[in-house]
Amino acid sequence: MTESNPAIAAAVAHLRRLSNKHLYGGKLQDPISGMAFPVVSPATRKEVGSAAQGDAKDVEAAVRAARAAQPAWAAMSPRARGRQLVEAAKQLNDHTEEIAALLALETGKAIRTECRVEAKVLADAFEFYGGLGSELKGETVPFASNMLTFTQREPIGVVAAIIPWNVPLLLMALKIAPAMVAGNTVIVKSAEEAPMSTLYVVEILSKLLPPGVVNILSGDGPTCGTPLISHPSIGKITFTGSVATGKIIAHAAADRLIPTTLELGGKSPMLVFKDADLERTVAGAVSGMRFTRQGQSCTAASRIFVHNSLLDKFVQSLSDKVNAMVIGDPLDEKTDIGTIISDQQYDRVKSYIALGEQSKGVQALHLSRLPQAPELKNGLFIQPVIFTGVGNDDRLAREEIFGPVTCVIGFDDDEDAIRMANDSDFGLAATVWTSDLKTALNATKRLQAGFVQVNQNIVVQPGLSYGGVKQSGLGKEASLEAMLDHFTSKKTIIMNMD
Ligand code: NAI
Ligand code: MG
């Protein structure tokens, strides 16, 4: 199809070259057990590579490498560490086309609307944190006049980063870049569904950083994740993924009394008040629902509360916009919407769509068209769906679907909209759409969510604190304080001068 494109040809070659490998201690490594699992393109369902299956022995070897590297890495000045990450950002920027193609091949996300964007933000995250080395400052404390009292920030040691498949590169960067600048060494466990793009990025990093500073293992949760999160030399676990796995990780961390950061799911409300600018709001719903990522986003606007005076127009206009989007080959520049990541997720999303179709009073609008090309006929494509007539208590409005499915729910009273928005187990993100400052301030103040936007819905950005409340997680990522609070330990030093 697109093999004549040099970036895609290079990505295909990387997939072969990196097959059946972990990377630790500065080198590509064979899995000690010899086990591997196939990497399948969800668009063609063809095998595009093979990933090493890590187990406790690989974990042991990677932890040993990370531990050995940590003291010398921590002894470097923070700015010198940061400079290495800024250099890494340049290298990543030079490779964005290949990174994007690799990501599209293994995840089925569209290259133009998603993968290239992610590859660029990946580099941006390294540049951002690379510049923050000198911010690892302590404080002087006016405790007593005869005592010099101060704090210093120290690295924790070896950090385990467990990442998902939906935005694997950015989510990995937002964990490992601050951890490394702060003087920790890291071991990434990639997601089974997206092991190769992360491995390629770690390979680029490891060519610049001292051996053992950045390490990556692939493998499933039970075989590779379990020994990693329970290893006695891991000092911190940072995780993004499902609530269920987040709780397993929190238990493992509790057993060893180590800190964790958890970024879990969402059922993020979008509140459209009666004075909202309709055109802008509809465009915001398209980007906010992350239709170009097949809705596989923890911040997807999957519950849209619309004032009843705007409801019909809103649904019509949103349907028109989504109908105009192209579902197709992820590697094709014309494609807006690619595929669902895996059979498991495909079946899960389909089961929610079936649930809606069987529910009394619920209407389903199936939008855009499935691709017709013969080579894509087995691809994991799903048409976006807008449900109307859903109650906020229905499973469709309560559970994270993680697919291109949103529920539009009408309201008359603004208070009702805020109450319904907060009536959720989750509290990750929320957006408010209005032309009235008072309405905006009232809603943003009262919404139970960690990341709230007015009249826009953009994704997490380096520099902005990001993280949820309730079942959506613990701790913050992406900002300066995310590095300070989550990847360092503060020591208080009191010197008696008498
Ligand atoms: P998951 O939470 O099981 O997987 C995420 C990561 O955790 C993967 O690297 C996986 O290998 C690892 N993992 C799984 N079990 C583990 C264990 N016992 N110990 C250590 N690591 C373990 O999520 P999954 O199964 O891929 O997706 C299920 C649902 O989770 C999705 O439908 C979606 O609702 C939610 N999800 C949310 C994400 C977010 O961005 N917050 C990302 C991915 C999934
Ligand atoms: Mg799972």
XYZ file of C-alpha atoms and ligand atoms in Angstrom:
543
model
C 0.000 0.000 0.000
C 2.382 2.672 1.160
C 5.680 0.794 1.249
C 7.182 3.306 -1.175
C 7.015 5.911 1.581
C 10.543 5.903 3.123
C 9.317 6.534 6.691
C 6.946 3.582 6.480
C 9.607 1.365 4.929
C 11.976 2.366 7.770
C 9.291 1.606 10.355
C 8.751 -1.838 8.846
C 12.503 -2.469 9.049
C 12.603 -1.313 12.697
C 9.757 -3.692 13.498
C 11.824 -6.577 12.161
C 15.070 -5.459 13.763
C 13.525 -4.862 17.187
C 11.457 -8.046 17.195
C 11.904 -10.317 20.235
C 14.009 -7.789 22.136
C 13.943 -5.991 25.446
C 16.328 -3.123 26.071
C 18.226 -2.786 29.330
C 21.740 -1.943 30.410
C 22.168 0.100 27.200
C 21.657 -2.903 24.886
C 18.940 -4.778 23.087
C 18.524 -8.060 24.958
C 16.930 -11.401 24.174
C 14.182 -12.517 26.552
C 15.768 -14.985 28.979
C 12.881 -17.438 28.617
C 13.007 -17.160 24.821
C 9.274 -16.395 24.798
C 7.643 -13.904 22.440
C 4.205 -12.836 21.243
C 3.003 -11.531 17.878
C 2.538 -7.833 17.086
C -0.458 -7.523 14.789
C -1.576 -4.499 12.785
C -5.213 -3.971 13.777
C -5.935 -2.509 10.324
C -4.798 -5.480 8.239
C -4.727 -8.141 11.021
C -1.340 -9.177 9.640
C 1.616 -9.869 11.879
C 4.074 -6.980 11.609
C 6.553 -8.082 14.232
C 7.053 -10.050 17.384
C 7.660 -8.796 20.919
C 9.763 -10.289 23.682
C 7.709 -11.724 26.530
C 9.379 -10.641 29.756
C 9.150 -12.615 32.974
C 10.672 -12.471 36.460
C 14.164 -13.269 35.135
C 14.116 -10.380 32.663
C 12.753 -8.116 35.386
C 15.636 -9.133 37.641
C 18.203 -8.392 34.934
C 16.643 -5.021 34.057
C 16.373 -3.984 37.705
C 20.018 -4.905 38.224
C 21.017 -2.664 35.293
C 18.843 0.224 36.517
C 20.190 -0.049 40.073
C 23.782 -0.139 38.908
C 23.319 3.010 36.819
C 21.425 5.049 39.403
C 24.151 6.378 41.764
C 26.302 7.857 38.989
C 23.245 9.294 37.245
C 22.070 10.886 40.497
C 25.556 12.287 41.115
C 25.476 14.304 37.891
C 24.249 17.864 38.165
C 20.522 18.107 37.422
C 21.160 20.506 34.558
C 23.625 18.077 32.981
C 20.973 15.362 33.158
C 18.449 17.784 31.705
C 20.762 18.672 28.820
C 20.867 15.006 27.857
C 17.092 14.964 27.669
C 17.028 18.123 25.569
C 19.462 16.405 23.224
C 17.135 13.392 23.231
C 14.253 15.695 22.284
C 16.238 16.840 19.225
C 16.898 13.263 18.184
C 13.244 12.364 18.639
C 12.259 15.385 16.564
C 14.562 14.178 13.784
C 12.771 10.806 13.797
C 9.123 11.856 14.109
C 8.106 10.412 10.731
C 9.481 6.958 11.478
C 8.118 7.006 15.021
C 4.681 8.019 13.739
C 4.662 5.299 11.077
C 5.659 2.639 13.602
C 2.953 3.810 15.979
C 0.335 3.727 13.205
C 1.382 0.227 12.166
C 1.063 -1.316 15.587
C -1.871 0.652 17.022
C -4.046 1.400 13.982
C -4.187 5.082 14.916
C -4.268 7.400 11.930
C -0.891 8.846 11.016
C -1.992 12.392 10.181
C -4.538 13.052 12.899
C -2.887 11.123 15.740
C 0.505 9.479 15.334
C 2.469 12.409 13.965
C 0.939 14.680 16.583
C 1.896 12.235 19.335
C 5.452 11.877 18.032
C 5.877 15.658 18.205
C 4.441 16.027 21.714
C 6.696 13.167 22.786
C 9.745 15.239 21.826
C 8.172 18.309 23.413
C 7.778 16.476 26.742
C 11.504 15.629 26.793
C 12.403 19.204 25.943
C 10.100 20.549 28.641
C 11.429 18.336 31.433
C 15.002 18.635 30.162
C 14.792 22.348 30.947
C 13.625 21.806 34.519
C 16.806 20.366 36.061
C 17.585 23.551 37.977
C 14.095 23.568 39.485
C 14.962 20.614 41.735
C 15.430 23.126 44.524
C 15.001 22.857 48.254
C 13.968 25.527 50.750
C 15.565 27.229 53.696
C 13.307 27.148 56.730
C 13.438 29.918 59.383
C 13.147 27.385 62.183
C 15.523 28.846 64.798
C 18.183 31.531 64.634
C 20.947 29.185 65.774
C 20.060 26.519 63.269
C 20.471 26.369 59.532
C 17.476 24.397 58.361
C 16.968 23.438 54.759
C 15.419 20.819 52.546
C 16.796 19.039 49.543
C 15.147 16.939 46.881
C 16.651 13.529 46.330
C 15.840 10.922 43.727
C 13.824 7.919 44.866
C 15.957 5.313 43.064
C 14.569 2.952 40.436
C 11.138 3.838 39.051
C 8.803 1.355 37.324
C 6.575 2.927 34.659
C 3.656 0.787 33.467
C 2.015 2.256 30.419
C -1.038 1.599 28.266
C -1.460 1.377 24.507
C -3.748 4.318 23.695
C -1.120 7.098 23.746
C 1.913 4.999 24.596
C 4.680 7.390 23.609
C 3.407 10.547 25.248
C 2.295 8.728 28.385
C 5.691 7.048 28.643
C 7.477 10.391 28.196
C 5.380 12.109 30.870
C 6.542 9.426 33.311
C 10.165 8.762 32.430
C 11.343 12.269 31.503
C 10.604 13.814 34.936
C 11.785 10.657 36.716
C 15.144 10.771 34.923
C 15.725 14.522 35.286
C 15.133 14.054 39.013
C 17.990 11.523 39.114
C 16.080 8.250 39.052
C 16.658 5.440 36.618
C 13.605 3.866 35.000
C 12.189 0.578 33.795
C 9.244 0.838 31.440
C 6.832 -2.021 30.966
C 5.127 -1.423 27.650
C 1.569 -2.464 26.851
C 1.165 -5.817 25.074
C -0.795 -4.048 22.321
C 1.890 -1.416 21.573
C 5.355 -2.707 22.449
C 7.392 -1.651 19.426
C 7.062 2.129 19.130
C 8.018 2.528 22.791
C 10.984 0.189 22.321
C 12.151 2.206 19.326
C 11.925 5.461 21.291
C 13.794 3.942 24.240
C 16.461 2.752 21.818
C 16.932 6.335 20.596
C 17.168 7.545 24.207
C 19.542 4.828 25.292
C 22.049 5.794 22.613
C 22.388 9.175 24.364
C 22.022 8.284 28.035
C 24.410 6.231 30.172
C 23.655 2.480 30.037
C 20.971 1.396 32.488
C 19.361 4.826 32.943
C 16.419 3.970 30.682
C 15.266 0.373 30.255
C 12.196 -1.258 28.735
C 10.592 -4.680 28.937
C 7.624 -5.940 26.968
C 5.186 -8.560 28.158
C 1.773 -9.068 29.643
C 0.573 -7.877 33.049
C 0.688 -11.130 35.022
C 3.997 -12.477 33.652
C 6.029 -9.289 33.315
C 4.102 -6.598 35.235
C 3.640 -8.569 38.466
C 7.323 -9.309 39.134
C 8.176 -5.702 38.268
C 5.690 -4.044 40.627
C 6.605 -6.406 43.448
C 10.377 -6.266 43.023
C 12.071 -5.130 46.258
C 14.401 -2.719 44.459
C 11.634 -0.669 42.837
C 11.156 2.566 44.772
C 8.137 3.968 42.965
C 5.487 2.814 40.504
C 3.839 5.159 38.060
C 0.917 3.742 36.092
C -1.679 4.675 33.486
C -4.443 2.231 32.602
C -7.625 0.670 33.928
C -9.074 1.155 37.390
C -8.893 -2.601 38.040
C -5.169 -2.818 37.278
C -4.572 0.465 39.123
C -5.944 -1.137 42.269
C -3.672 -4.185 41.851
C -0.747 -1.800 41.565
C -1.821 0.211 44.591
C -1.993 -3.034 46.611
C 1.472 -4.080 45.478
C 2.793 -0.649 46.420
C 1.050 -0.797 49.800
C 2.659 -4.157 50.551
C 6.064 -2.555 50.178
C 5.048 0.947 51.331
C 6.296 2.653 48.212
C 4.664 5.629 46.477
C 2.521 5.292 43.358
C 0.990 7.642 40.840
C -2.147 6.296 39.164
C -3.800 7.781 36.105
C -6.938 5.738 35.556
C -10.134 5.964 33.581
C -12.721 8.645 33.005
C -16.272 9.352 31.939
C -15.628 12.983 31.266
C -18.630 15.307 31.066
C -19.005 18.085 28.524
C -21.527 20.706 29.653
C -23.149 22.747 26.900
C -25.113 25.642 28.381
C -27.846 27.488 26.496
C -25.648 30.442 25.524
C -22.842 28.284 24.070
C -21.529 29.107 20.596
C -22.961 26.102 18.772
C -20.458 25.854 15.931
C -17.476 26.079 18.258
C -19.051 23.627 20.681
C -19.707 21.041 18.000
C -16.111 21.307 16.778
C -15.066 20.932 20.420
C -17.191 17.805 20.775
C -15.487 16.230 17.754
C -12.016 16.876 19.132
C -13.087 16.352 22.750
C -14.599 12.950 22.078
C -11.232 12.055 20.458
C -13.033 10.551 17.472
C -9.700 10.564 15.622
C -8.401 8.220 18.321
C -11.510 6.061 18.027
C -12.522 7.467 21.416
C -9.739 5.496 23.107
C -8.976 8.237 25.570
C -9.459 8.599 29.293
C -10.530 12.233 28.802
C -12.989 11.514 25.945
C -16.138 13.629 26.196
C -18.248 10.516 26.559
C -21.131 12.214 28.389
C -22.343 15.342 26.623
C -24.971 17.292 28.563
C -26.708 19.759 26.257
C -29.311 22.381 27.153
C -32.585 21.162 25.656
C -32.985 24.377 23.627
C -29.856 23.383 21.641
C -30.185 19.607 21.741
C -31.598 18.814 18.287
C -29.366 21.273 16.475
C -26.345 20.047 18.402
C -26.965 16.379 17.566
C -27.627 17.191 13.909
C -24.544 19.313 13.552
C -22.301 16.838 15.423
C -23.598 14.007 13.226
C -22.875 16.023 10.076
C -19.328 16.718 11.210
C -18.568 13.113 12.168
C -20.201 11.844 8.975
C -17.670 13.886 7.023
C -14.722 12.154 8.706
C -12.876 9.433 6.812
C -12.414 6.023 8.421
C -9.615 4.140 6.740
C -6.059 2.922 6.425
C -4.117 4.421 9.353
C -1.111 5.001 7.086
C -3.118 6.971 4.531
C -2.793 10.756 4.868
C -6.490 11.158 3.986
C -7.653 9.084 6.947
C -9.150 10.817 9.985
C -10.163 7.742 11.994
C -8.222 4.472 12.251
C -8.925 1.260 14.146
C -9.627 -0.050 17.603
C -6.457 -1.467 19.145
C -7.289 -5.159 19.675
C -9.931 -7.865 19.341
C -10.563 -7.659 23.054
C -11.264 -3.920 22.958
C -13.254 -4.281 19.715
C -15.556 -6.853 21.337
C -15.883 -4.697 24.424
C -16.861 -1.575 22.465
C -19.251 -3.577 20.275
C -20.928 -5.018 23.364
C -21.659 -1.503 24.650
C -23.059 -0.510 21.269
C -25.295 -3.606 21.323
C -26.382 -2.720 24.848
C -27.488 0.731 23.664
C -29.314 -0.700 20.683
C -31.240 -3.078 22.918
C -32.129 -0.411 25.497
C -35.653 0.998 25.406
C -35.847 4.654 24.479
C -32.231 4.831 23.341
C -31.498 5.909 19.753
C -28.197 5.174 18.039
C -26.741 7.221 15.208
C -24.020 5.279 13.367
C -21.829 7.762 11.548
C -19.381 7.875 8.657
C -18.641 4.750 6.622
C -16.477 1.682 7.132
C -13.598 1.393 4.647
C -14.228 -0.762 1.598
C -10.656 -1.618 0.547
C -10.222 -5.423 0.439
C -6.973 -5.352 2.458
C -8.844 -3.640 5.298
C -11.867 -5.928 5.316
C -10.784 -7.666 8.546
C -9.598 -4.451 10.199
C -10.915 -3.498 13.631
C -12.893 -0.499 12.411
C -15.983 0.758 14.228
C -18.285 3.532 13.051
C -18.639 6.341 15.602
C -21.927 6.179 17.492
C -23.940 8.942 19.149
C -26.536 7.716 21.615
C -29.486 9.859 22.598
C -32.166 8.972 25.089
C -29.616 7.556 27.553
C -30.136 8.219 31.266
C -27.172 9.314 33.371
C -27.749 6.197 35.509
C -27.522 3.797 32.566
C -24.388 1.699 32.174
C -23.639 3.530 28.911
C -23.276 6.756 30.880
C -21.499 5.262 33.880
C -18.873 2.883 32.496
C -15.817 3.753 30.479
C -16.424 2.418 26.951
C -13.066 3.492 25.487
C -14.430 3.540 21.961
C -15.984 6.044 19.519
C -19.239 6.148 21.447
C -20.747 9.138 23.187
C -24.032 9.791 24.984
C -25.826 13.101 24.469
C -28.138 13.893 27.391
C -30.478 16.898 27.478
C -31.124 19.183 30.458
C -33.281 22.211 31.301
C -31.798 23.344 34.561
C -28.094 24.239 34.833
C -27.977 22.859 38.355
C -29.191 19.505 37.045
C -26.397 19.445 34.484
C -23.745 20.006 37.147
C -25.335 17.412 39.428
C -25.410 14.793 36.640
C -21.840 15.616 35.617
C -20.657 14.993 39.179
C -22.784 11.885 39.589
C -20.058 9.551 38.358
C -17.442 7.283 39.891
C -14.841 9.078 37.800
C -13.392 12.586 38.002
C -10.667 13.033 35.422
C -11.625 15.834 33.039
C -14.596 18.064 32.261
C -15.394 20.849 29.831
C -17.796 23.781 30.063
C -19.240 25.552 27.023
C -20.830 28.962 27.562
C -20.463 32.640 26.660
C -21.256 33.727 30.207
C -18.390 34.228 32.645
C -20.531 33.617 35.700
C -21.869 30.312 34.354
C -18.313 29.265 33.479
C -16.874 30.142 36.884
C -19.724 28.504 38.773
C -19.371 25.267 36.804
C -15.568 25.076 36.894
C -15.622 25.644 40.650
C -18.135 22.901 41.298
C -17.134 20.200 38.848
C -15.416 17.231 40.501
C -12.568 16.711 38.069
C -8.835 17.283 37.937
C -8.633 18.927 34.504
C -11.370 21.397 33.567
C -11.502 23.506 30.399
C -13.860 26.229 29.206
C -14.765 26.508 25.515
C -12.097 24.048 24.413
C -11.090 20.440 24.941
C -7.416 19.845 24.312
C -5.342 16.877 25.430
C -2.787 16.836 28.246
C 0.108 19.226 27.574
C 3.626 19.323 29.030
C 3.558 22.005 31.727
C -0.057 21.588 32.845
C -0.825 19.491 35.918
C -2.936 16.550 34.928
C -4.608 13.863 37.022
C -7.978 12.826 38.388
C -10.033 12.598 41.546
C -12.333 9.775 42.712
C -11.760 6.527 40.740
C -9.747 8.421 38.112
C -6.542 8.171 40.055
C -4.002 9.547 42.462
C -1.385 12.201 41.851
C -0.514 14.557 39.030
C 1.520 14.269 35.885
C 2.921 16.497 33.146
C 3.908 19.560 35.223
C 6.844 20.817 37.260
C 5.220 19.782 40.541
C 4.561 16.339 39.066
C 8.343 15.931 38.920
C 8.940 17.421 42.358
C 6.117 15.690 44.207
C 6.171 12.322 42.501
C 9.774 11.558 41.582
C 11.761 12.993 44.470
C 11.908 12.523 48.181
C 12.341 15.608 50.329
C 14.965 15.544 53.045
C 15.025 18.064 55.900
C 18.469 18.961 57.244
C 18.878 20.891 60.514
C 22.362 22.131 61.411
C 22.785 23.345 64.946
C 25.273 26.257 64.733
C 25.944 26.590 68.485
P -4.822 -2.442 31.734
O -4.931 -1.494 32.865
O -5.023 -3.881 32.056
O -3.373 -2.294 31.040
C -2.530 -1.171 31.180
C -1.107 -1.633 31.477
O -1.088 -2.354 32.706
C -0.532 -2.585 30.415
O 0.841 -2.309 30.285
C -0.716 -3.943 31.079
O 0.171 -4.930 30.629
C -0.428 -3.599 32.527
N -0.945 -4.578 33.477
C -2.099 -5.294 33.404
N -2.226 -6.087 34.484
C -1.135 -5.868 35.256
C -0.667 -6.400 36.506
N -1.368 -7.316 37.176
N 0.488 -5.956 37.013
C 1.204 -5.014 36.360
N 0.835 -4.500 35.170
C -0.312 -4.913 34.623
O -5.833 -1.952 30.613
P -6.340 -2.745 29.309
O -6.678 -4.149 29.699
O -5.384 -2.529 28.221
O -7.676 -1.930 28.955
C -8.884 -2.151 29.676
C -9.620 -0.854 29.914
O -8.833 0.002 30.718
C -9.938 -0.011 28.691
O -11.104 -0.404 28.065
C -10.071 1.364 29.283
O -11.361 1.517 29.827
C -9.066 1.361 30.418
N -7.796 2.024 30.016
C -7.585 3.306 30.409
C -6.462 3.978 29.998
C -6.201 5.387 30.396
O -5.640 6.139 29.624
N -6.506 5.786 31.615
C -5.473 3.346 29.115
C -5.763 1.965 28.793
C -6.889 1.367 29.226
Mg -6.171 -5.521 31.260
